[in-house]
Coordinates of C-alpha atoms and ligand atoms in Angstrom, one line a residue:
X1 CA 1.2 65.3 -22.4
X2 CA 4.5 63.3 -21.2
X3 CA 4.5 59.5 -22.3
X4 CA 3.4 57.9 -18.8
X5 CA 4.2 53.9 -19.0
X6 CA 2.1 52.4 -15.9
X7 CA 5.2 51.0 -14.6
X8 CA 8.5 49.5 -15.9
X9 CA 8.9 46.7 -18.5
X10 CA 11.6 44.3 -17.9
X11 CA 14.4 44.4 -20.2
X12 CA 15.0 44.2 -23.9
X13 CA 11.2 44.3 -25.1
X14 CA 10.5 41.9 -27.7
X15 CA 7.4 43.4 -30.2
X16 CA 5.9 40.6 -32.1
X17 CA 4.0 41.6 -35.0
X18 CA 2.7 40.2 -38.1
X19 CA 3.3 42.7 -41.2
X20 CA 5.1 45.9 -41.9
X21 CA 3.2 48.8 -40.3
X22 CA 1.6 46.7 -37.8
X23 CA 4.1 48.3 -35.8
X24 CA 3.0 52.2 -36.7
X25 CA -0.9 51.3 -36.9
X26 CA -1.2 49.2 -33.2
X27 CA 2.2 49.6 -30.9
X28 CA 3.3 53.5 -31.4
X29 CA 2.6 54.8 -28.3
X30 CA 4.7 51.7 -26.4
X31 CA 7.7 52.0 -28.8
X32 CA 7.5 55.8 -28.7
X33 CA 7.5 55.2 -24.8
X34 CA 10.5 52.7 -24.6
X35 CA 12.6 54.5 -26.7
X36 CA 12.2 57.9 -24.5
X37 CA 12.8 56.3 -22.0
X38 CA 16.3 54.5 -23.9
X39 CA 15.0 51.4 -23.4
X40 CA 16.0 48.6 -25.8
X41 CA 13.1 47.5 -28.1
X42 CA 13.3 44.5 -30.7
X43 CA 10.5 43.8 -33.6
X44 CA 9.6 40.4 -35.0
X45 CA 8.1 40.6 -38.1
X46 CA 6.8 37.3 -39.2
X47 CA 6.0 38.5 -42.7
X48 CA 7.1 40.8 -45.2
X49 CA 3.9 41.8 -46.4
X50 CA 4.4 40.4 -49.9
X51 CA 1.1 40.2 -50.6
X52 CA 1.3 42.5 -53.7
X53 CA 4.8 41.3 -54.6
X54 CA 5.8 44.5 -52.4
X55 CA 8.0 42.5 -49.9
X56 CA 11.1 44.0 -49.8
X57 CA 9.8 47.6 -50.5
X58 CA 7.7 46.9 -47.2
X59 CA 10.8 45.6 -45.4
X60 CA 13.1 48.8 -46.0
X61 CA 10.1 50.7 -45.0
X62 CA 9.8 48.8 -41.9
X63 CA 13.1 49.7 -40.9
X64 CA 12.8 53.5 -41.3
X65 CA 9.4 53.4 -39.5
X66 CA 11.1 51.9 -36.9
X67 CA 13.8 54.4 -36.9
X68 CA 10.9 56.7 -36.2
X69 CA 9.3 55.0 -33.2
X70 CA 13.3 54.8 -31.9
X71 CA 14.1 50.9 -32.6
X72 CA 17.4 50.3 -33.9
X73 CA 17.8 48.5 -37.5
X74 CA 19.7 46.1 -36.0
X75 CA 16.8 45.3 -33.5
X76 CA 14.7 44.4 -36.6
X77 CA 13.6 41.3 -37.9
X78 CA 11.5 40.1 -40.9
X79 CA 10.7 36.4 -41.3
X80 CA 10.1 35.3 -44.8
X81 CA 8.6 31.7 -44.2
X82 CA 6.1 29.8 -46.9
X83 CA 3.9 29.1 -44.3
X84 CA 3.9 32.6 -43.3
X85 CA 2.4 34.5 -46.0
X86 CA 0.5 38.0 -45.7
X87 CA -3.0 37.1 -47.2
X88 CA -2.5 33.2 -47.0
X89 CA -5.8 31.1 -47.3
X90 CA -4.2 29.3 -44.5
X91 CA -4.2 30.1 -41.0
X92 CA -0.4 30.4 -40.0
X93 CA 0.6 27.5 -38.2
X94 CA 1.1 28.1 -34.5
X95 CA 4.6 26.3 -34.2
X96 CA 6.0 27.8 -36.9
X97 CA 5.2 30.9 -35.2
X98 CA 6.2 29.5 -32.0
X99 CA 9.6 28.5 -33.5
X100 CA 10.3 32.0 -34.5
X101 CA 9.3 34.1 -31.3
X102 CA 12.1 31.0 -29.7
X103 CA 14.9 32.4 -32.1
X104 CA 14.0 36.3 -31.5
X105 CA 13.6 35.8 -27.7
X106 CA 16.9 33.7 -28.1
X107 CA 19.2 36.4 -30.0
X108 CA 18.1 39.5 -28.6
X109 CA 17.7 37.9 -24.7
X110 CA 14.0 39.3 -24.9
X111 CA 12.8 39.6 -21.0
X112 CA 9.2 40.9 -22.5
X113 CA 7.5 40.2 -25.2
X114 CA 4.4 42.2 -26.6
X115 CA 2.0 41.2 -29.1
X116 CA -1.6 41.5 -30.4
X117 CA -4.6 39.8 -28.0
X118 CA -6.6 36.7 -29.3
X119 CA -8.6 39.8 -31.1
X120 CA -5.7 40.7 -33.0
X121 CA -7.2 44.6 -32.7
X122 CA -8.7 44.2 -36.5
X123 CA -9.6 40.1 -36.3
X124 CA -7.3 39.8 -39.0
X125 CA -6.1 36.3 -39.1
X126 CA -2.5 37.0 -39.0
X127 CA -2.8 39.3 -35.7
X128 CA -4.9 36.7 -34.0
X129 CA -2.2 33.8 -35.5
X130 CA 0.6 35.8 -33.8
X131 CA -1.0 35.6 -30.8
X132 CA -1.7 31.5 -30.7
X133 CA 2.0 31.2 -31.6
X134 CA 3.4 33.2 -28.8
X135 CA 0.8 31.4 -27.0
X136 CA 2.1 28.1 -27.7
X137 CA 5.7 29.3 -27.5
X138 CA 5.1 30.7 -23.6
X139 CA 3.0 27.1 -22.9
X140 CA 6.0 25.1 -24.7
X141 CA 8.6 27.0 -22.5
X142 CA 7.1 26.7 -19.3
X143 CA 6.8 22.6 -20.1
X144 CA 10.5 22.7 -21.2
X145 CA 12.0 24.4 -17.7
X146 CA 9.5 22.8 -15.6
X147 CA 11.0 19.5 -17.0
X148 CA 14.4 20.5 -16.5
X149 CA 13.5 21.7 -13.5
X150 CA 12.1 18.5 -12.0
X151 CA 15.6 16.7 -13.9
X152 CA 17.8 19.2 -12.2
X153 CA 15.9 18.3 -8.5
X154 CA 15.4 22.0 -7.8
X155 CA 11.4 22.1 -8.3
X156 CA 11.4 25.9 -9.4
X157 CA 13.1 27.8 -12.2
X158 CA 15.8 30.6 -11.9
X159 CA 13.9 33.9 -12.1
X160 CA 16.8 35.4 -13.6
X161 CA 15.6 33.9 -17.3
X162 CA 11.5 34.3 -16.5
X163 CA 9.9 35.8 -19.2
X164 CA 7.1 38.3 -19.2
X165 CA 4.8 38.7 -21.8
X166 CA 1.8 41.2 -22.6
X167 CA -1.0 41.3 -25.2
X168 CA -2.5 44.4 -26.7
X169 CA -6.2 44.8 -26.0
X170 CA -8.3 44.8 -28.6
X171 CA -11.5 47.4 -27.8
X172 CA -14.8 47.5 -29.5
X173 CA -15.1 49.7 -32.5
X174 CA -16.9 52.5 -30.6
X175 CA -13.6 52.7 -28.2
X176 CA -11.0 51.8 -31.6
X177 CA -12.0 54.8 -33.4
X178 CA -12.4 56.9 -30.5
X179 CA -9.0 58.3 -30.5
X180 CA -7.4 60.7 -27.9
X181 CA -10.9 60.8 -26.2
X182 CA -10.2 57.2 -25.3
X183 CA -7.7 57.6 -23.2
X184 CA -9.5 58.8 -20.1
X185 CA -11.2 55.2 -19.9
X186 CA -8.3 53.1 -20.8
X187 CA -6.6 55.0 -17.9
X188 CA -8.7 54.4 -15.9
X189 CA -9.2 50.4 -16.9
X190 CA -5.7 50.0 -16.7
X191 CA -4.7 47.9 -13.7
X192 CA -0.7 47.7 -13.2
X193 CA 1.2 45.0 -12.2
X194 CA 1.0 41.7 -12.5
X195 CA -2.2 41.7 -14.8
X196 CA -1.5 44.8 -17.4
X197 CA 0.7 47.8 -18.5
X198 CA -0.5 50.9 -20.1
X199 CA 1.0 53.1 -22.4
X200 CA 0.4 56.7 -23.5
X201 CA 1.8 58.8 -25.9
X202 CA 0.0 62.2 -27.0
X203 CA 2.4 62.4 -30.2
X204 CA -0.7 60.7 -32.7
X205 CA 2.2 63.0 -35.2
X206 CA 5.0 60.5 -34.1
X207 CA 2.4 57.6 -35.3
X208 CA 1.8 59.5 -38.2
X209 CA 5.2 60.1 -38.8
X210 CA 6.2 56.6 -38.4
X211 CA 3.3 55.0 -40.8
X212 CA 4.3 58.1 -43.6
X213 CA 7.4 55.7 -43.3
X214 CA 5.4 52.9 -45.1
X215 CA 4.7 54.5 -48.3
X216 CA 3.6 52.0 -50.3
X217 CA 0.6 51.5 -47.5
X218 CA -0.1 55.1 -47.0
X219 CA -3.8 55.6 -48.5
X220 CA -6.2 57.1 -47.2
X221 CA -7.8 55.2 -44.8
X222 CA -4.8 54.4 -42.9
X223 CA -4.5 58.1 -42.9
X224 CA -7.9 58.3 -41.6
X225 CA -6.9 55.2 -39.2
X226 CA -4.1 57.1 -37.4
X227 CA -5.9 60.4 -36.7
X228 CA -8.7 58.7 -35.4
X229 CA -7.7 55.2 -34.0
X230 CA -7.0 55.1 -29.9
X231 CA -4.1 53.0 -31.2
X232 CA -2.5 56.2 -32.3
X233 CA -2.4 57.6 -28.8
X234 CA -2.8 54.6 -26.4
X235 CA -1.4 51.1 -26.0
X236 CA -3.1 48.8 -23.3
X237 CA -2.0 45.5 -22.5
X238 CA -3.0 42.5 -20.3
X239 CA -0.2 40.1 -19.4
X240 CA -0.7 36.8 -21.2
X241 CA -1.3 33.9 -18.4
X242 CA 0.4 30.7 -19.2
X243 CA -1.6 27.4 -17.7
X244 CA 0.8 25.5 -15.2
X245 CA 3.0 23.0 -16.7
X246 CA 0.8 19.2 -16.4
X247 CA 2.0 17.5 -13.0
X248 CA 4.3 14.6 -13.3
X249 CA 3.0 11.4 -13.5
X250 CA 2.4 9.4 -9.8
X251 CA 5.5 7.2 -8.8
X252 CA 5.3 3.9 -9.2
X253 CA 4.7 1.8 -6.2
Ligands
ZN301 ZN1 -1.2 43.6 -39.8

């Protein structure tokens, strides 16, 4: 089966993940799709996995498992931040997160970003991190232009700059490990624009391809993971809402 993206993404995509083969295990089927299609793709990598003092190993093999899924080295980034440590005790602070997606979305003039859903897919505190920071990024810009907005008298912000963002939905575990067989109901749950995007790529070998990439996180049940994780074949997403800017305080009379 053809990769079939639900409709268009705008621009450069920005992918923001948390560690080295997040990329391979959760977004394969979108950056499979994009690059098919020749469509520039960035990742953000807010970590480099160094967990088992394997950081830089994990990095290079980022980058070739991105050469796989069709991202470009260049397009890559890994943050190495104290704060954001793989396996840290402590939640990763959302505006150090926030700072970061800023930077990426700044050098690569991101015009989507994707990233994992307040379920992070696995719950893993990292994932879910990443999303509260691009959360809080999205919330801080929309209060930023609004502001200017107001300053510059025009009341509404140039679309040229908006910014679309999507998070990857996390399914129950029945549904996660469900694998091709999945794809029939996330079709059909998919809603396309404005609330979600869908992704599908039949090419689980492409996945397995680009995760054989990360050899120092190969084992066996991330083997198991691709062949039988929906993840492998099928990316969902739901657009990620950002609350209205707060209304300007009442003139004084
Ligand atoms: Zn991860």
């Amino acid at each position: 089966m053809a990769a079939t993206p639900s409709y268009a993404l705008r621009g450069t995509v920005g992918v923001v993940i948390a560690h080295p083969d997040d990329e391979s295990m959760f977004f394969a089927p979108t950056l499979t799709t994009l690059g098919r299609r020749g469509q520039r793709a960035a990742v953000l990598c807010l970590s480099s996995g160094d967990f088992y003092g394997l950081g830089q190993t994990r990095k290079r093999e980022l980058v070739k498992a991105c050469g796989v899924l069709g991202v470009e080295e260049d397009d890559v980034v890994v943050i190495e931040h104290p704060k954001l440590q793989d396996g840290s005790t402590e939640a990763w602070p959302a505006d150090v997160v926030s700072s970061h997606v800023h930077d990426f979305v700044q050098k690569f003039g991101i015009q989507t970003i994707l990233t994992f859903d307040e379920g992070g897919v696995s719950g893993h505190s990292d994932h879910t991190a990443v999303n509260r920071g691009v959360a809080l990024f999205l919330r801080t810009r929309a209060v930023t232009r609004h502001t200017a907005s107001i300053a510059e008298g025009s009341g509404s912000s140039s679309s040229s700059s908006t910014l679309d963002a999507f998070a990857l939905v996390t399914t129950g575990i029945l549904r996660k490990y469900s694998g091709m067989l999945d794809m029939p109901w996330s079709l059909a749950t998919s809603y396309g624009p404005p609330l979600g995007a869908f992704f599908s790529s039949c090419s689980a070998r492409i996945a397995w391809a680009a995760m054989a990439a990360h050899h120092s996180q190969f084992v066996w049940y991330r083997r198991l993971f691709v062949i039988f994780s929906r993840y492998a074949y099928v990316n969902t997403f739901i657009r990620m809402h950002v609350p209205p800017p707060p209304l300007p305080p009442p003139p004084h009379r």
